[in-house]
Coordinates of C-alpha atoms and ligand atoms in Angstrom, one line a residue:
X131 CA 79.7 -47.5 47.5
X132 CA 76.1 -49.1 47.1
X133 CA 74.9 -51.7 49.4
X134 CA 77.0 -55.2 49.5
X135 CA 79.8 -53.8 47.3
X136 CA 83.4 -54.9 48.9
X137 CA 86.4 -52.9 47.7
X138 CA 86.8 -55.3 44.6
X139 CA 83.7 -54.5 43.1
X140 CA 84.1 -50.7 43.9
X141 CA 87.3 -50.7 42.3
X142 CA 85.1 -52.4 39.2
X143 CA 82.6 -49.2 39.2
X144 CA 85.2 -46.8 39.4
X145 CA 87.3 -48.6 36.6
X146 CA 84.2 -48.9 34.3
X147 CA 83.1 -45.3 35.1
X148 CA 86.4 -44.2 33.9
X149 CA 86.3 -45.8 30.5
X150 CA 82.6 -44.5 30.1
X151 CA 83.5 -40.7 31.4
X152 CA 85.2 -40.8 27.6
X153 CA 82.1 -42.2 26.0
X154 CA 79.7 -39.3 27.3
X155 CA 76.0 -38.2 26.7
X156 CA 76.8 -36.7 23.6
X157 CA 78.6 -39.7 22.3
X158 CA 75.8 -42.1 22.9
X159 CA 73.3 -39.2 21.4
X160 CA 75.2 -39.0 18.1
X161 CA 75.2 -42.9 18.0
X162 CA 71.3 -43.0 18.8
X163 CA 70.5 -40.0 15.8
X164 CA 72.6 -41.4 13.2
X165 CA 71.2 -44.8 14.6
X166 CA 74.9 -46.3 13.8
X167 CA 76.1 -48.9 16.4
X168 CA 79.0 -47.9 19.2
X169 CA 81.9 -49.5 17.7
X170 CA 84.5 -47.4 19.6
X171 CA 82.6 -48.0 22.7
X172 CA 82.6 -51.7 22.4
X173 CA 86.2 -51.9 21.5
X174 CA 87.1 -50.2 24.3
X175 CA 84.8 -52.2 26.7
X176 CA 86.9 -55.1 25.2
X177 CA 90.5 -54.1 25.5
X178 CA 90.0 -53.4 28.7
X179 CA 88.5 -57.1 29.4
X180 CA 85.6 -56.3 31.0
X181 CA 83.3 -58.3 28.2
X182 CA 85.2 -61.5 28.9
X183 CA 85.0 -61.0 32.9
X184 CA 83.1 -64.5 33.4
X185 CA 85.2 -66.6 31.3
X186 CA 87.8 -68.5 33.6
X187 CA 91.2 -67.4 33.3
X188 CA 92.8 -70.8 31.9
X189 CA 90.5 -69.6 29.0
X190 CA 92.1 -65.8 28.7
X191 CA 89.3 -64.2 30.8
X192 CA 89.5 -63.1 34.2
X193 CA 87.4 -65.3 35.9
X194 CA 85.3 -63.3 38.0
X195 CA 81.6 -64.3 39.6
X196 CA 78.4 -62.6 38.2
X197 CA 78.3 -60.4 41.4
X198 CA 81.4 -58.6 39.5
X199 CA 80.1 -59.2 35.8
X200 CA 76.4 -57.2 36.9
X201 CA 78.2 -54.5 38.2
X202 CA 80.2 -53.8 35.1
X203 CA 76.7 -53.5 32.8
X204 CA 75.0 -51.6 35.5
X205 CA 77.8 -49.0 35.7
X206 CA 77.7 -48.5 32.0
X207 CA 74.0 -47.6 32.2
X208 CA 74.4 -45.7 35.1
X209 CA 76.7 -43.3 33.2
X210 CA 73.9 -43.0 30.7
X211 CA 75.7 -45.6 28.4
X212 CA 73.6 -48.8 26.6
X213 CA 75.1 -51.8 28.1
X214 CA 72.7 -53.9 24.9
X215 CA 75.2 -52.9 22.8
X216 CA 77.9 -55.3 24.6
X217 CA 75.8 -57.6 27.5
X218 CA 75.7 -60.5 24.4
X219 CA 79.5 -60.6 24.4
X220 CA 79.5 -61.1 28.0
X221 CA 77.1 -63.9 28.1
X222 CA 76.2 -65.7 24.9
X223 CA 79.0 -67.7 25.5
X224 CA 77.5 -69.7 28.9
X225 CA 76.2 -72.5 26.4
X226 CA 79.7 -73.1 25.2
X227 CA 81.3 -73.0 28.5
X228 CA 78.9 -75.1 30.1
X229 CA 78.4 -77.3 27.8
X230 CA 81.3 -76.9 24.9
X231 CA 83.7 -80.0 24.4
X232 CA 87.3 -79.0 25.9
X233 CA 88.3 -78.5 21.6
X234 CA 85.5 -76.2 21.4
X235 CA 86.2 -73.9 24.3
X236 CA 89.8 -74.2 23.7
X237 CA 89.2 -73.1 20.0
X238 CA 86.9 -70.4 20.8
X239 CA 87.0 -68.5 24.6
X240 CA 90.4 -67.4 24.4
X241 CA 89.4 -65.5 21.0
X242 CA 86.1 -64.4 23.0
X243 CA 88.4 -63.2 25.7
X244 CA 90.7 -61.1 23.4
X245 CA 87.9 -59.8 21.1
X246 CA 89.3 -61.3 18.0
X247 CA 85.6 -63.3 17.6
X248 CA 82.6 -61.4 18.3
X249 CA 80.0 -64.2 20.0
X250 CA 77.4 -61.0 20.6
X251 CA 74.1 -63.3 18.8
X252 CA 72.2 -65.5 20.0
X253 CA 68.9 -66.9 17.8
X254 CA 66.0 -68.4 19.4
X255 CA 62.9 -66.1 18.9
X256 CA 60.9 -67.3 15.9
X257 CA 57.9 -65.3 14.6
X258 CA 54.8 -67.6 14.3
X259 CA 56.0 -69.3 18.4
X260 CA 57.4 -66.5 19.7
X261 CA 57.5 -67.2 23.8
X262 CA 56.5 -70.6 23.0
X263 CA 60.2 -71.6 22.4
X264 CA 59.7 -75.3 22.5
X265 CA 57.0 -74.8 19.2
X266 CA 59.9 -73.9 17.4
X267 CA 60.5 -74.8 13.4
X268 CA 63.6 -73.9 12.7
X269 CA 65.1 -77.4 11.7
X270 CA 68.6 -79.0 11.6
X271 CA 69.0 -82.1 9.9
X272 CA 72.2 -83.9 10.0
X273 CA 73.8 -85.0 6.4
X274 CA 76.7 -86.9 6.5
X275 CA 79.5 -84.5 8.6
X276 CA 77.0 -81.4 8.4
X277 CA 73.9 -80.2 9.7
X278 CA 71.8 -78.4 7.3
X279 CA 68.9 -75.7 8.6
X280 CA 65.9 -74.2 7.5
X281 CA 63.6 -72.1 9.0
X282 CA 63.2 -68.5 9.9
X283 CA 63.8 -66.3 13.2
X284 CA 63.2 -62.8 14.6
X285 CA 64.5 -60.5 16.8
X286 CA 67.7 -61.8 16.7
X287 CA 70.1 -58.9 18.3
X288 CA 73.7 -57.5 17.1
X289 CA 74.3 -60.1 14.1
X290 CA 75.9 -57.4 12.1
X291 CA 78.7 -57.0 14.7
X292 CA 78.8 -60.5 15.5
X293 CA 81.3 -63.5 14.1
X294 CA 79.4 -66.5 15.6
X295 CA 75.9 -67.1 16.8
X296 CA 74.2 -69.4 19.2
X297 CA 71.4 -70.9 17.3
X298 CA 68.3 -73.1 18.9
X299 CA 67.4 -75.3 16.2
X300 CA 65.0 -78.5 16.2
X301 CA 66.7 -81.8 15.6
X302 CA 63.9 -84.2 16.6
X303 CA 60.5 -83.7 15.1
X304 CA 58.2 -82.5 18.1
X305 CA 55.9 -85.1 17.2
X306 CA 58.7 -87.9 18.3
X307 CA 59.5 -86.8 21.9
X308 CA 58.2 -88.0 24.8
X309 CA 58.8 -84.1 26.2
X310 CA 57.9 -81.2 23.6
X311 CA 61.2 -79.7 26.1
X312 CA 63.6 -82.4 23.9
X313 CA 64.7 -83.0 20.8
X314 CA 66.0 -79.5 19.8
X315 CA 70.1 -78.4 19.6
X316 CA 72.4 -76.0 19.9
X317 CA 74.9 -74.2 17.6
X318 CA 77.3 -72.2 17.1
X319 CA 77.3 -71.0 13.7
X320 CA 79.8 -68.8 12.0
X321 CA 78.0 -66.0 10.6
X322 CA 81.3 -64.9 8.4
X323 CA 80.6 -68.0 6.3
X324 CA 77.2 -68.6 6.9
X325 CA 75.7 -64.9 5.6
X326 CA 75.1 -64.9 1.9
X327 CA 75.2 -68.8 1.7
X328 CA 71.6 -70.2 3.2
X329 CA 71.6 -67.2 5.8
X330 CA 70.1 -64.1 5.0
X331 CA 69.6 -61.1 7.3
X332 CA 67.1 -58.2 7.2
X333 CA 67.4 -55.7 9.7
X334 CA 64.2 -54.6 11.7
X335 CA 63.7 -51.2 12.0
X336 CA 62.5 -50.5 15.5
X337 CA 62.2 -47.9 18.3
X338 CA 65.0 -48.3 20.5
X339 CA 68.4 -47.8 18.4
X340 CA 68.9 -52.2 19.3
X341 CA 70.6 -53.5 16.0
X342 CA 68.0 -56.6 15.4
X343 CA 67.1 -58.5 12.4
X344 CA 64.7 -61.5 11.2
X345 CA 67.0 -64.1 9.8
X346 CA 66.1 -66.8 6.9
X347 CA 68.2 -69.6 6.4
X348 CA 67.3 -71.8 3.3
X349 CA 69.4 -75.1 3.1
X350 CA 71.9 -73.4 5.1
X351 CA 74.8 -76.1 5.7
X352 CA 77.1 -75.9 8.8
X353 CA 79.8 -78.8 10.0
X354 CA 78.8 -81.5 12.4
X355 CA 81.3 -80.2 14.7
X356 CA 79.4 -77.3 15.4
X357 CA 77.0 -79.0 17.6
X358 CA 77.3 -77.5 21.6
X359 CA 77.0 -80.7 23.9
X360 CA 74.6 -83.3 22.9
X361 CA 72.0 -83.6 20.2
X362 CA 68.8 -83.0 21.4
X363 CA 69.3 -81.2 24.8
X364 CA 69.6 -77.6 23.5
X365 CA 66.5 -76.4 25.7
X366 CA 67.9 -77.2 28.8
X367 CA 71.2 -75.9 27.7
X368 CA 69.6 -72.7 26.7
X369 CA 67.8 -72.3 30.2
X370 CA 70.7 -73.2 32.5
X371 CA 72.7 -70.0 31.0
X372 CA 69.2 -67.4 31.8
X373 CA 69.5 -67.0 35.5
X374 CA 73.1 -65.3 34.4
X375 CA 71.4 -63.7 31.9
X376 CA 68.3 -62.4 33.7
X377 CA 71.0 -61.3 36.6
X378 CA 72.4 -59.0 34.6
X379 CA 70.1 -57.5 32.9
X380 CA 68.4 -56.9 36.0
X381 CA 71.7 -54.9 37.1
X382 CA 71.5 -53.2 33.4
X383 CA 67.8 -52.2 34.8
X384 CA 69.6 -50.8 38.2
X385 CA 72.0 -48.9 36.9
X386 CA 69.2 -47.0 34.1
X387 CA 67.4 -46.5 37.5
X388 CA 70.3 -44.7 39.1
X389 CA 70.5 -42.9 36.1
X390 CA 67.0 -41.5 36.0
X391 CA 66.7 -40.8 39.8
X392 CA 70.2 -38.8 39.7
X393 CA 69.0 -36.7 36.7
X394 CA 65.6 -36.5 37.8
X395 CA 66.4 -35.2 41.7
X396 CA 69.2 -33.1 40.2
X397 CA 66.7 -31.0 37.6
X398 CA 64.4 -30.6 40.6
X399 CA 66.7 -29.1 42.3
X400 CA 67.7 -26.6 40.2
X401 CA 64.8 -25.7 38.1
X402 CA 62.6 -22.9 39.3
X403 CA 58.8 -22.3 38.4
X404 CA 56.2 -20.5 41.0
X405 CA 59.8 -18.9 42.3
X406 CA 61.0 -22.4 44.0
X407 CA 62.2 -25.5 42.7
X408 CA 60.0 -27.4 41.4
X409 CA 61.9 -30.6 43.7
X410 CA 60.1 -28.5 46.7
X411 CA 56.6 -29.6 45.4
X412 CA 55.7 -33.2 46.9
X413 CA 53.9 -33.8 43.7
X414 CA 57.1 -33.9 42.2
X415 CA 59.6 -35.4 45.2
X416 CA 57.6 -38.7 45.8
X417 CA 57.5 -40.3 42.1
X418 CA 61.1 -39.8 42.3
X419 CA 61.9 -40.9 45.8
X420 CA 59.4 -43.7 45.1
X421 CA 61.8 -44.7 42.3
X422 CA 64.5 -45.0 44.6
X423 CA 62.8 -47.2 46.9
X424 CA 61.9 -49.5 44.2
X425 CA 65.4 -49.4 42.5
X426 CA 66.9 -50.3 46.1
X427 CA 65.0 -53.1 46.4
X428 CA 65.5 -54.5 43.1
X429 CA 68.5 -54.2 43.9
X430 CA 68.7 -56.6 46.6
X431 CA 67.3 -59.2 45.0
X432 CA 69.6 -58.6 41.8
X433 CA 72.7 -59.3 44.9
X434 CA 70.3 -62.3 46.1
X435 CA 70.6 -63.7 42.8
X436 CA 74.2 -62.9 42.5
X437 CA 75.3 -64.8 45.8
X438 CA 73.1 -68.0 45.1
X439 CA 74.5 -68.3 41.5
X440 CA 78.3 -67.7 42.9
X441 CA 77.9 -70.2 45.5
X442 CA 76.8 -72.9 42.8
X443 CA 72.7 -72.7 44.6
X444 CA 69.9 -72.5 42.2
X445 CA 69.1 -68.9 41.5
X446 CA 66.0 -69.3 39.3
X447 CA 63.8 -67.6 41.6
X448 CA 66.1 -65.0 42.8
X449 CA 67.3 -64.1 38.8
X450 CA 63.3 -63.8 37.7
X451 CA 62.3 -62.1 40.4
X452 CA 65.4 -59.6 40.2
X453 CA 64.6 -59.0 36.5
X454 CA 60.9 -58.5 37.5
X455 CA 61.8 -56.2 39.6
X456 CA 64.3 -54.2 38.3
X457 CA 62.9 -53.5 34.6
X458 CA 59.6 -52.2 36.5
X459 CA 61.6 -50.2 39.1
X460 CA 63.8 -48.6 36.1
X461 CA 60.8 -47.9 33.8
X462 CA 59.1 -45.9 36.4
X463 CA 61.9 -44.3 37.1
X464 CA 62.2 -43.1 33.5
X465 CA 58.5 -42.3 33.5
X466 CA 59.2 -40.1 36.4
X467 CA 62.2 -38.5 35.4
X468 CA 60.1 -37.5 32.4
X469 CA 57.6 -36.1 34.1
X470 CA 59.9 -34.1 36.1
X471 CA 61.7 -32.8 33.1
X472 CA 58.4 -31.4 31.7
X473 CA 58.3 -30.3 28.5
X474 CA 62.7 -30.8 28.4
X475 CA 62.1 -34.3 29.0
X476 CA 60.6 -34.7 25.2
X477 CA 64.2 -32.8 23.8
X478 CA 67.3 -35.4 22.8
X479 CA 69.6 -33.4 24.6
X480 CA 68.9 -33.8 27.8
X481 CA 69.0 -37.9 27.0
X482 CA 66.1 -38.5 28.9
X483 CA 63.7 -39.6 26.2
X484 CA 66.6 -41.8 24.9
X485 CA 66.9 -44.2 28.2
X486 CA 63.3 -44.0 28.7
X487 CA 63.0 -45.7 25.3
X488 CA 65.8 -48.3 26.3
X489 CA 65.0 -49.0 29.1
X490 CA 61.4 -50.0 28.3
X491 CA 62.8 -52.9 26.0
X492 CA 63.7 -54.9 29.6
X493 CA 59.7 -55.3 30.5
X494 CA 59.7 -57.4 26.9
X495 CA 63.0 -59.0 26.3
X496 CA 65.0 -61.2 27.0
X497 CA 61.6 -62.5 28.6
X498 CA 58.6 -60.8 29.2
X499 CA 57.2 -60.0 32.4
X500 CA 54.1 -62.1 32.3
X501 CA 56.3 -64.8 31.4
X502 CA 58.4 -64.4 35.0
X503 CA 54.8 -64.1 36.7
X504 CA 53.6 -67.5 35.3
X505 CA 57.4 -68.9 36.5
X506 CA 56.4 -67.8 40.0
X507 CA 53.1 -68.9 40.1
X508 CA 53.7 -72.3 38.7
X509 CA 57.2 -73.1 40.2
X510 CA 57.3 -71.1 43.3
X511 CA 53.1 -71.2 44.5
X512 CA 52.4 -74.9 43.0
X513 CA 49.5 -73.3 41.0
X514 CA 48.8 -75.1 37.8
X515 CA 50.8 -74.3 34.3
X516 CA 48.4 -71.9 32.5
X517 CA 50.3 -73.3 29.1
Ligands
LIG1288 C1 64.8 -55.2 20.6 C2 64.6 -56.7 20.8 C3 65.7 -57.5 20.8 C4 65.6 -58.9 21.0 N1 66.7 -59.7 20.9 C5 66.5 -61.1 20.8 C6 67.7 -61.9 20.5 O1 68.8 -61.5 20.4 N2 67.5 -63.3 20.4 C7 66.2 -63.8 20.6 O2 66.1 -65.0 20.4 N3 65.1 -63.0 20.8 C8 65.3 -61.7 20.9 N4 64.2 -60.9 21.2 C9 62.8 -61.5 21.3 C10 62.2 -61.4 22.7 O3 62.9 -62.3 23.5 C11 60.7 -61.7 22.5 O4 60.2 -60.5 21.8 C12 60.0 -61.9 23.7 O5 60.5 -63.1 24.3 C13 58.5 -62.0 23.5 O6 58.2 -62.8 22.4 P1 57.2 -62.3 21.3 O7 57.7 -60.9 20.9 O8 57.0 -63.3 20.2 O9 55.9 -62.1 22.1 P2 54.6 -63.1 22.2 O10 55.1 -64.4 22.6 O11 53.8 -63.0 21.0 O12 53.8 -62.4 23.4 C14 53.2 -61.2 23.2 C15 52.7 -60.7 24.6 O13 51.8 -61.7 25.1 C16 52.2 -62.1 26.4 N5 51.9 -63.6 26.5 C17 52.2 -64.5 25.6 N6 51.8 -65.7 26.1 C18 51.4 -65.5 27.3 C19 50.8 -66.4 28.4 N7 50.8 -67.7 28.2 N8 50.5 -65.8 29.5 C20 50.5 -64.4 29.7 N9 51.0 -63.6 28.8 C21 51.4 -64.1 27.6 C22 53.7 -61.8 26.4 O14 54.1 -61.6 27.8 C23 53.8 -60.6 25.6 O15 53.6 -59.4 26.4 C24 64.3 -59.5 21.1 C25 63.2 -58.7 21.1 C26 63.3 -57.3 21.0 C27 62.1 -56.4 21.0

């Protein structure tokens, strides 16, 4: 039992660690060589409904908080699993909950909930903006009873093992708001109908086995009806479902930590050079216990985060600084578990090089640290915007 966990959420760990002990290191190595994507591991991760664990229940999910949702990605990585194969599932779909008509959510979460739509997508990153969302060019004009977008993005995760996709899209030239925040939209496009017909996708080769792709769409034409919430709002839409998002990744970030200190305390143990373990050596013990001190303390802040969103407070701060803190405590962790494997570290079947290559993706995306430093500084210490 780790700290603030009540018997609910330890009956969460030991039912997720149970569905991973059958997706084991060699399962998730094969996956990474042959660079393939973990369709057996998602389908499972879906049967059992742990993907649709935040959608309410009238809606065929189970309702639970994000305290219960974070645990569930940060077992996965704990047991050496890659919760960015599934973590879109789980929260792409905050825009349409939040902010879905009662149709939309109808027609879509209880197909969400049972797996039978895929909702693992969602496009905002554009190349020549990049962090500067609200620069955006990716348009949407509306036609008659359709909205028809151009433009180009990058980055964008899991679209070949996705239905549907989330797209940001501007609506209102920039130069015609008041705020450059305004006058961009939501979507939810169907990527079934859309592929092939104004969409096209080119997958990004890239170091991390993370299925992502620069997407083109060229008079692509989707109903009206496809609009989330009001015209013009998408921004703020788009922000209110990150403290959620940031949460959990920073619980992804946790559990990769566990992972690393575990292996790492466990191979100095039990390896000998100089005729002692090599764990004897302070040289080697204090990266690694400093690991754990940082992962524990990340982890508060990732349950700080957890009880402010479940009890309806703003959990901005909390969520960014979580993140923050969590994607550097897990990649030092990696760094030292590498260092204490030596030379073994380097070889794919101990795993270690393959999380120490996931796990470094968290410093960058979904945001990027610097990013959640000029959040703080602005929003938390009053000093002025630096952009
Ligand atoms: C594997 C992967 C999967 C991804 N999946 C998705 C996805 O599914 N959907 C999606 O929309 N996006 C996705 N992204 C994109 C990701 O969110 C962006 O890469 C990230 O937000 C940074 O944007 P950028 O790469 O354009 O970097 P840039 O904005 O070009 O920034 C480059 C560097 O400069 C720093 N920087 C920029 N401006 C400032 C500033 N004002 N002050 C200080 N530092 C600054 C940044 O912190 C960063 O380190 C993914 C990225 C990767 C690598």
């Amino acid at each position: 039992m780790h700290t603030y966990d009540s018997d609910d959420l330890t009956a969460i760990r030991e039912g997720v660690r149970a569905l991973c002990a059958e997706f084991d290191a060699s399962y998730w190595r094969k996956i990474d060589e042959e660079k393939s994507f973990p369709e057996a591991f998602v389908k499972a991760m879906t049967d059992a409904g742990w993907l649709s664990a935040m959608i309410p229940e009238q809606y065929g999910g189970s309702g639970l908080g994000l305290a219960e949702a974070s645990v569930i990605l940060e077992e996965v990585n704990a047991c050496g699993g890659n919760s960015g194969t599934v973590h879109g599932q789980m929260y792409n779909m905050f825009t349409l909950l939040r902010h879905g008509s009662e149709e939309q959510k109808r027609q879509y979460l209880p197909k969400l909930a049972s797996g039978e739509l895929r909702l693992q997508s969602m496009g905002v990153t554009e190349p020549t903006t990049g962090t500067d969302t609200t620069k955006i060019k990716t348009t949407a004009v509306r036609q008659g009873d359709e909205y028809v977008i151009n433009g180009q993005k990058v980055w964008i995760s899991r679209i070949q093992h996705s239905d549907l996709m989330i797209l940001l899209a501007r609506t209102t030239p920039l130069a015609e708001v008041k705020k450059k925040s305004e006058g961009m939209s939501i979507f939810l496009v169907d990527l079934r109908e859309a592929i092939g017909n104004g969409l096209t996708v080119q997958p990004i080769a890239n170091m991390v086995n993370h299925e992502t792709n620069e997407l083109f769409f060229d008079n692509l034409k989707i109903p009206a009806s496809s609009l989330i919430g009001e015209e013009g709002k998408g921004f703020r839409y788009i922000l209110d479902g990150l403290n959620a998002e940031r949460t959990l990744i920073a619980a992804e970030c946790i559990g990769d930590g566990r992972w690393f200190i575990e292996k790492s305390a466990q191979y100095a143990r039990d390896r000998v050079v100089f005729g002692r373990p090599i764990g004897q050596n302070q040289g080697v013990q204090f990266p690694i216990a400093e690991a754990h001190i940082e992962i524990e303390a990340a982890d508060l802040m990732r349950w700080r985060a957890c009880a402010e969103y479940d009890s309806g407070q703003n959990a901005g701060a909390s969520a960014n600084m979580a993140k923050y803190l969590a994607a550097k405590a897990s990649w030092e962790a990696a760094n030292a578990c590498l260092q204490t494997h030596g030379g073994f570290g380097f070889a794919c079947e101990y795993d270690v090089e393959r999380k120490f290559r996931e796990t470094r993706l968290y410093q960058v995306a979904p945001i990027s640290t610097n990013l959640i430093l000029s959040y703080v500084a602005e929003h938390l210490l009053e000093l002025p915007r630096s952009f």
